[in-house]
Coordinates of C-alpha atoms and ligand atoms in Angstrom, one line a residue:
Chain A
M726 CA 94.8 106.3 106.7
I727 CA 97.0 108.9 104.4
P728 CA 97.8 108.0 101.1
A729 CA 101.3 108.3 100.0
P730 CA 102.0 111.2 97.3
G731 CA 103.4 110.4 94.5
Q732 CA 107.1 112.0 94.0
T733 CA 109.1 112.8 90.7
V734 CA 110.6 109.8 89.0
G735 CA 113.7 111.7 88.8
P736 CA 116.8 111.6 86.2
F737 CA 118.2 108.1 87.4
F738 CA 114.9 106.0 86.5
H739 CA 116.7 104.4 83.9
L740 CA 118.5 102.3 87.0
G741 CA 114.6 100.9 88.1
L742 CA 112.2 101.0 85.3
P743 CA 113.1 100.8 81.6
Y744 CA 113.9 96.9 80.3
A745 CA 114.3 95.8 76.8
G746 CA 111.2 94.7 75.1
G747 CA 109.1 97.1 77.2
N748 CA 108.0 99.4 74.7
E749 CA 107.5 96.0 72.0
L750 CA 103.8 94.9 73.2
V751 CA 103.9 93.2 69.4
P752 CA 106.9 92.4 67.9
P753 CA 107.3 94.8 64.9
A754 CA 107.3 92.5 62.3
D755 CA 103.9 91.4 63.3
P756 CA 101.9 92.2 60.2
A757 CA 99.1 93.7 62.8
A758 CA 101.3 95.7 64.4
I759 CA 100.7 99.2 64.7
R760 CA 103.8 101.7 65.4
L761 CA 102.2 104.5 68.3
G762 CA 104.9 107.4 68.9
G763 CA 105.3 110.6 69.0
R764 CA 107.5 113.0 71.2
V765 CA 107.2 114.7 75.2
L766 CA 107.5 117.9 74.8
D767 CA 107.5 121.2 77.3
G768 CA 106.8 124.3 78.0
D769 CA 108.6 125.6 76.0
G770 CA 108.3 122.8 73.1
H771 CA 111.6 121.7 73.7
G772 CA 111.6 117.8 73.9
V773 CA 111.8 116.2 76.8
P774 CA 114.9 113.7 77.3
D775 CA 114.3 111.9 80.8
A776 CA 110.6 111.5 80.2
L777 CA 109.2 107.5 81.3
I778 CA 105.8 106.6 79.1
E779 CA 103.5 103.8 79.8
I780 CA 100.7 102.6 78.3
W781 CA 97.6 100.0 79.2
Q782 CA 95.4 98.9 76.7
A783 CA 92.4 96.8 76.0
G784 CA 93.5 94.2 72.9
P785 CA 91.9 94.3 68.9
D786 CA 88.8 92.9 70.7
G787 CA 88.1 95.1 73.2
K788 CA 88.7 92.8 75.9
V789 CA 90.7 93.6 79.1
V790 CA 93.8 91.9 78.8
R791 CA 94.4 89.4 82.2
E792 CA 98.1 88.6 81.3
P793 CA 101.2 88.8 83.4
G794 CA 104.6 88.4 81.0
S795 CA 104.5 92.2 79.8
L796 CA 108.1 92.4 82.0
R797 CA 109.7 89.3 80.0
R798 CA 107.7 89.3 76.6
D799 CA 107.8 85.7 75.0
G800 CA 106.8 87.3 71.7
W801 CA 103.6 85.4 71.7
T802 CA 101.2 87.2 74.5
F803 CA 99.5 89.9 74.1
T804 CA 99.4 91.9 77.6
G805 CA 98.3 95.4 76.5
W806 CA 100.6 97.2 78.8
G807 CA 103.9 98.5 77.5
R808 CA 106.8 101.1 78.8
T809 CA 109.2 103.5 77.5
A810 CA 112.3 106.1 78.7
T811 CA 112.4 109.2 75.8
E812 CA 115.5 109.4 73.4
A813 CA 117.4 112.2 73.1
D814 CA 114.8 114.2 71.0
G815 CA 112.0 113.3 73.5
S816 CA 110.4 110.9 71.1
Y817 CA 109.3 107.6 72.6
W818 CA 107.1 104.5 69.9
F819 CA 105.4 101.2 71.0
S820 CA 104.8 98.4 68.5
T821 CA 101.2 97.3 69.1
Y822 CA 97.9 96.7 68.1
A823 CA 94.8 99.1 67.8
P824 CA 92.4 99.0 70.4
G825 CA 89.0 97.6 70.1
G826 CA 86.0 97.9 71.9
P827 CA 82.9 100.3 72.1
V828 CA 86.0 103.4 73.6
P829 CA 88.6 102.5 71.7
F830 CA 92.0 104.1 73.2
F831 CA 95.3 104.4 75.1
A832 CA 95.1 104.9 79.0
V833 CA 98.7 106.6 79.0
T834 CA 101.1 107.7 82.0
V835 CA 103.7 109.6 82.2
F836 CA 106.4 110.7 84.6
A837 CA 109.6 112.6 84.0
R838 CA 112.2 114.3 85.9
G839 CA 110.5 117.6 86.7
L840 CA 107.5 116.7 87.1
L841 CA 106.2 115.7 90.9
D842 CA 103.3 113.7 90.1
R843 CA 102.5 111.1 87.0
L844 CA 100.0 112.7 84.8
F845 CA 97.3 110.4 83.4
T846 CA 96.1 111.4 79.8
R847 CA 94.2 109.4 76.8
A848 CA 95.4 108.7 73.5
Y849 CA 92.6 108.4 71.2
L850 CA 91.8 106.6 68.1
P851 CA 91.7 109.0 64.7
D852 CA 87.9 109.9 64.3
P853 CA 86.3 109.0 67.6
D854 CA 82.7 108.8 68.5
P855 CA 81.6 111.8 68.4
A856 CA 79.1 111.3 70.9
D857 CA 81.2 109.9 73.5
P858 CA 80.5 112.1 76.7
F859 CA 83.8 112.5 77.8
L860 CA 85.6 114.0 74.5
A861 CA 82.0 115.7 73.7
A862 CA 82.0 117.5 77.3
L863 CA 85.9 119.2 75.7
P864 CA 86.7 122.9 73.5
P865 CA 87.5 121.4 70.4
A866 CA 91.0 122.7 70.2
R867 CA 91.6 120.7 73.5
R868 CA 89.8 117.6 71.9
A869 CA 92.4 117.7 69.7
T870 CA 95.0 117.4 72.1
L871 CA 93.5 113.6 72.7
I872 CA 93.4 111.8 69.2
C873 CA 96.2 110.4 67.6
A874 CA 96.9 111.3 64.4
P875 CA 97.1 108.3 61.5
Q876 CA 100.7 107.5 60.0
P877 CA 100.9 105.0 57.5
R878 CA 101.4 101.5 59.2
G879 CA 101.1 104.0 62.7
L880 CA 99.4 106.6 65.2
H881 CA 101.1 109.6 66.2
F882 CA 100.7 110.7 69.6
D883 CA 102.7 114.5 71.2
I884 CA 102.7 114.8 75.3
R885 CA 102.4 118.1 75.7
L886 CA 103.4 119.3 79.4
Q887 CA 102.5 123.3 79.4
G888 CA 101.7 125.6 77.0
D889 CA 99.2 126.6 74.1
D890 CA 98.6 123.4 72.9
E891 CA 98.6 121.5 76.4
T892 CA 97.5 118.2 76.5
V893 CA 94.6 117.0 78.4
F894 CA 95.3 115.3 81.5
L895 CA 92.8 113.7 84.1
A896 CA 91.6 113.4 87.3
Y897 CA 90.0 110.5 88.1
R898 CA 86.3 111.1 90.1
Chain B
M332 CA 123.8 131.5 91.7
T333 CA 120.8 130.2 94.0
T334 CA 121.4 129.4 97.1
Q335 CA 120.1 127.4 99.8
A336 CA 119.3 130.1 101.8
D337 CA 116.8 131.6 98.8
I338 CA 115.5 128.3 98.4
S339 CA 114.4 127.9 101.6
A340 CA 112.7 130.9 101.5
E341 CA 110.9 130.3 99.0
I342 CA 109.9 126.8 100.0
A343 CA 108.8 128.9 103.3
A344 CA 106.4 130.7 101.6
L345 CA 104.2 128.1 99.6
A346 CA 104.4 125.4 103.0
G347 CA 101.7 124.4 104.9
Q348 CA 99.0 124.4 102.0
P349 CA 96.5 121.9 102.0
G350 CA 96.9 119.2 99.9
E351 CA 97.6 115.1 99.5
Q352 CA 100.1 115.1 96.3
P353 CA 102.7 117.3 95.8
R354 CA 102.2 120.6 94.0
K355 CA 103.3 120.0 90.4
D356 CA 103.4 123.9 90.2
Y357 CA 106.6 123.9 92.5
P358 CA 109.0 127.0 91.5
P359 CA 111.6 126.0 94.4
Y360 CA 112.3 122.3 92.0
R361 CA 113.5 124.4 89.2
S362 CA 113.2 121.5 86.4
S363 CA 109.4 121.8 87.3
V364 CA 108.8 125.3 85.9
L365 CA 108.6 123.8 82.5
R366 CA 107.4 120.8 83.0
H367 CA 103.7 121.2 84.9
P368 CA 100.9 121.3 83.3
A369 CA 99.5 124.9 84.1
Q370 CA 95.6 123.7 83.3
E371 CA 93.8 121.7 85.4
P372 CA 93.3 118.0 85.2
V373 CA 89.8 117.1 83.5
L374 CA 87.6 114.9 85.7
A375 CA 87.1 111.8 84.1
D376 CA 85.4 108.5 85.4
P377 CA 87.5 105.9 84.8
E378 CA 86.3 103.8 81.8
G379 CA 87.6 100.9 80.1
V380 CA 91.0 99.6 80.7
E381 CA 91.1 102.1 83.3
L382 CA 88.8 99.7 85.7
W383 CA 91.9 97.1 85.6
A384 CA 95.8 97.2 86.7
P385 CA 98.1 95.3 84.2
A386 CA 98.8 92.3 85.6
F387 CA 101.9 90.7 86.4
G388 CA 103.4 87.6 88.2
H389 CA 106.4 85.0 88.4
R390 CA 106.4 84.6 84.9
D391 CA 107.9 88.6 85.3
V392 CA 109.3 89.0 88.9
D393 CA 112.0 85.9 90.0
D394 CA 111.9 85.9 94.2
A395 CA 115.9 86.5 93.7
E396 CA 114.9 90.2 92.5
A397 CA 113.7 90.9 96.3
N398 CA 118.1 91.1 97.3
L399 CA 120.2 93.8 95.9
T400 CA 123.1 92.7 98.6
N401 CA 124.0 89.4 95.9
R402 CA 124.2 90.6 92.3
H403 CA 127.7 90.7 92.6
P404 CA 130.4 88.3 93.9
G405 CA 131.1 90.3 96.7
E406 CA 129.0 92.0 99.5
P407 CA 127.9 95.8 99.0
I408 CA 129.6 98.1 101.7
G409 CA 126.2 100.1 104.0
E410 CA 124.5 99.2 106.4
R411 CA 122.4 96.3 105.2
M412 CA 118.6 96.8 105.9
V413 CA 115.7 95.5 105.0
V414 CA 112.7 97.3 103.9
T415 CA 109.1 95.9 104.3
G416 CA 105.6 96.9 104.7
R417 CA 101.8 96.9 102.6
V418 CA 100.6 98.4 100.1
L419 CA 97.0 99.0 100.4
D420 CA 94.3 100.6 98.7
G421 CA 92.5 104.1 99.6
Q422 CA 89.8 101.5 101.6
G423 CA 92.5 99.8 102.9
R424 CA 92.6 96.9 101.3
P425 CA 95.4 95.0 100.3
V426 CA 96.9 94.9 97.2
A427 CA 97.8 91.2 96.5
H428 CA 100.2 89.6 94.0
Q429 CA 101.7 93.1 92.5
L430 CA 104.6 94.6 91.1
V431 CA 106.6 96.6 93.5
E432 CA 110.2 98.0 91.8
I433 CA 112.7 100.1 93.5
W434 CA 115.9 102.0 92.5
Q435 CA 118.6 104.0 94.9
A436 CA 121.8 105.3 95.0
N437 CA 124.5 103.3 96.9
A438 CA 125.9 104.1 100.7
A439 CA 128.2 106.8 99.1
G440 CA 125.0 108.5 97.3
R441 CA 125.9 107.8 93.7
Y442 CA 123.9 106.2 91.3
W443 CA 124.7 103.4 88.6
H444 CA 124.1 105.5 86.4
Q445 CA 126.0 107.3 83.7
R446 CA 124.2 110.5 84.5
D447 CA 125.4 110.6 87.7
Q448 CA 128.2 113.0 88.0
H449 CA 129.0 112.7 91.9
P450 CA 132.1 112.1 92.6
A451 CA 131.1 109.4 95.2
P452 CA 133.1 105.9 95.0
L453 CA 130.6 102.9 92.5
D454 CA 130.0 100.3 95.0
P455 CA 131.3 97.3 92.2
N456 CA 129.1 95.4 95.0
F457 CA 126.2 97.1 94.3
T458 CA 123.7 97.9 91.3
G459 CA 120.6 99.1 93.5
A460 CA 117.6 97.9 91.8
G461 CA 115.2 95.4 92.5
R462 CA 111.5 94.2 92.2
C463 CA 108.9 92.0 93.9
L464 CA 105.5 90.9 93.8
T465 CA 103.2 91.7 96.9
A466 CA 101.8 89.0 98.8
A467 CA 98.1 87.9 99.1
D468 CA 97.8 90.5 102.5
G469 CA 99.5 93.2 100.2
T470 CA 103.3 92.7 101.6
Y471 CA 106.5 93.5 99.8
R472 CA 110.4 93.1 101.2
F473 CA 113.4 93.9 99.7
L474 CA 116.9 93.5 101.4
T475 CA 119.0 96.2 100.0
I476 CA 121.7 98.5 101.9
K477 CA 120.9 102.4 103.2
P478 CA 121.5 104.7 100.2
G479 CA 123.4 108.3 101.0
P480 CA 122.0 111.9 100.5
Y481 CA 123.6 113.2 97.2
P482 CA 124.5 116.4 95.8
W483 CA 122.2 117.9 92.9
R484 CA 122.0 121.1 90.6
N485 CA 118.7 122.6 91.8
H486 CA 120.8 125.2 93.2
G487 CA 124.8 126.0 95.0
N488 CA 124.9 122.7 97.4
A489 CA 121.5 121.1 97.1
W490 CA 121.3 117.6 98.9
R491 CA 118.8 115.3 98.8
P492 CA 118.1 113.9 101.6
A493 CA 118.1 110.0 101.7
H494 CA 115.3 107.7 100.0
I495 CA 115.0 105.1 97.7
H496 CA 112.4 105.2 94.9
F497 CA 109.2 103.2 94.3
S498 CA 107.1 102.3 91.8
L499 CA 103.2 100.8 92.7
F500 CA 100.4 99.4 90.4
G501 CA 97.3 98.8 92.1
T502 CA 94.4 97.5 91.2
D503 CA 93.4 99.5 88.8
F504 CA 95.3 102.0 86.8
T505 CA 94.3 105.2 88.6
Q506 CA 95.9 104.2 91.1
R507 CA 99.0 104.1 89.6
L508 CA 101.9 105.9 92.2
V509 CA 106.0 106.7 91.4
T510 CA 107.7 108.3 95.0
Q511 CA 110.1 108.5 97.4
M512 CA 110.4 106.3 100.5
Y513 CA 112.3 108.6 103.1
F514 CA 114.0 107.7 106.5
P515 CA 113.1 109.1 109.5
G516 CA 115.2 112.3 111.0
D517 CA 116.9 113.1 108.0
P518 CA 118.4 116.9 108.6
L519 CA 118.3 117.4 105.0
F520 CA 114.2 117.1 105.2
D521 CA 113.5 120.9 105.3
L522 CA 115.7 122.4 102.6
D523 CA 114.6 119.7 99.8
P524 CA 112.4 121.5 97.4
I525 CA 111.5 117.6 96.5
Y526 CA 110.7 115.8 99.4
Q527 CA 108.6 120.1 100.7
S528 CA 106.4 119.8 97.1
I529 CA 104.2 118.3 99.6
T530 CA 103.2 121.2 101.3
D531 CA 101.0 119.3 104.0
P532 CA 102.7 117.9 106.4
Q533 CA 100.8 115.1 107.4
A534 CA 101.1 114.4 103.9
R535 CA 104.6 114.4 103.9
N536 CA 105.1 111.8 106.3
A537 CA 103.3 109.4 104.6
L538 CA 106.4 109.0 103.3
L539 CA 108.3 108.3 106.2
A540 CA 109.4 104.8 106.9
A541 CA 110.0 103.5 110.4
Y542 CA 112.7 101.9 111.8
D543 CA 111.5 98.4 113.8
H544 CA 113.1 96.1 115.5
E545 CA 110.5 93.6 114.7
V546 CA 112.2 93.1 111.1
T547 CA 115.6 93.2 111.7
A548 CA 117.6 90.2 111.3
P549 CA 120.0 89.5 114.5
E550 CA 123.8 90.4 113.5
Y551 CA 123.2 90.6 109.9
S552 CA 121.0 93.4 108.8
T553 CA 118.1 96.4 110.6
G554 CA 115.1 97.2 109.2
Y555 CA 112.4 99.6 108.4
R556 CA 108.8 99.7 107.6
W557 CA 107.1 101.8 105.5
D558 CA 103.0 100.7 105.1
I559 CA 101.9 102.8 101.4
V560 CA 98.2 103.6 100.8
L561 CA 97.4 104.2 97.0
T562 CA 94.4 106.4 96.1
G563 CA 92.4 107.1 93.0
S564 CA 89.3 106.6 92.1
H565 CA 87.5 106.2 95.1
R566 CA 85.2 103.6 93.5
T567 CA 84.6 99.9 94.6
P568 CA 86.5 97.4 92.5
F569 CA 85.6 94.8 90.5
E570 CA 85.8 91.4 92.3
P571 CA 88.7 88.5 90.6
G572 CA 87.1 87.1 87.4
E573 CA 84.5 90.1 86.6
A574 CA 86.3 91.1 83.6
P575 CA 84.2 92.3 80.7
Ligands
LIG548 FE1 117.0 109.6 93.9

């Protein structure tokens, strides 16, 4: 059996994929909510206004969530999954909890017009374990592209599709 | 202005190279030039949440969302058709109770989207987006209208073959796929840099639906079948209930 190859989401994905509340895994008014945000940038450093970002993460207790309800959030159930389209300047944000567990990161998927297949990456919480084997194997400058910068009430994570500070993208074994 | 002949020559120069996936660095698709990573992806063992896919259920998706033809007071214009098939993982196992999302142009090749400037008519009875959950055996099924081909601005007089955009989840995060389903025999295939970015013809064929008389409805709709095999990591997945 031949696997189905990917194809770009194209310019019209707003018709089918983003939805109201997609970026609010947690209501922003929740006192424990943090903002995970940043920009998607192209090889010239310009914001990508037609990208789509998905995050998938453990809860604050480190457990993988098995709850449905991401597409119609009830305001109470943490599903661990969110989706948002970028704004005109390439920016995006999610309201969520910081993931817990031994290796806390957000699994991130990137789609865009002009991007022929999705990209996977990880957004690690600041100051990750220096002994983490995956991070430790990366040259420091490349490792830095995977680590969120702390901000008041949140985390900053830019995604550079190409260029000097190109984000590390993953292929899974 | 770049012509179709220019683009076709670029496509021919890159054709036939092996690979299961599209080439992300594919200059004939002009928008890819500044949007593809130049570095090779870094190999990683899936960890934590990556070993799992997000869960969706009937709280997320109403069964009615699989019918794209009855969202408005009138019938949409075009060839009414069923699109069905199975979602399978890399080992051929069904992907059960998982989310499938689609979006598409109408029969005239126009999207219900403010950025679509194609001077073809919008159909007030067709929006062009749908969702469903797969059944226990991985089957998905939509009732929709056959989309038309449409022009775009990659080069002079560029046209996309008719297609339906599909978004799929598997049994773990690594199987996430967004792709496009095409119809057999489309005369625009050879001209289209998005389709041809998959340079291996066998892999490209995996995006072709087949007309299937078994899924038509008498005096109502034609029918196409498209089975979707997901890739991702080649581990043996956990059994249900094994969540950490
Ligand atoms: Fe399209």
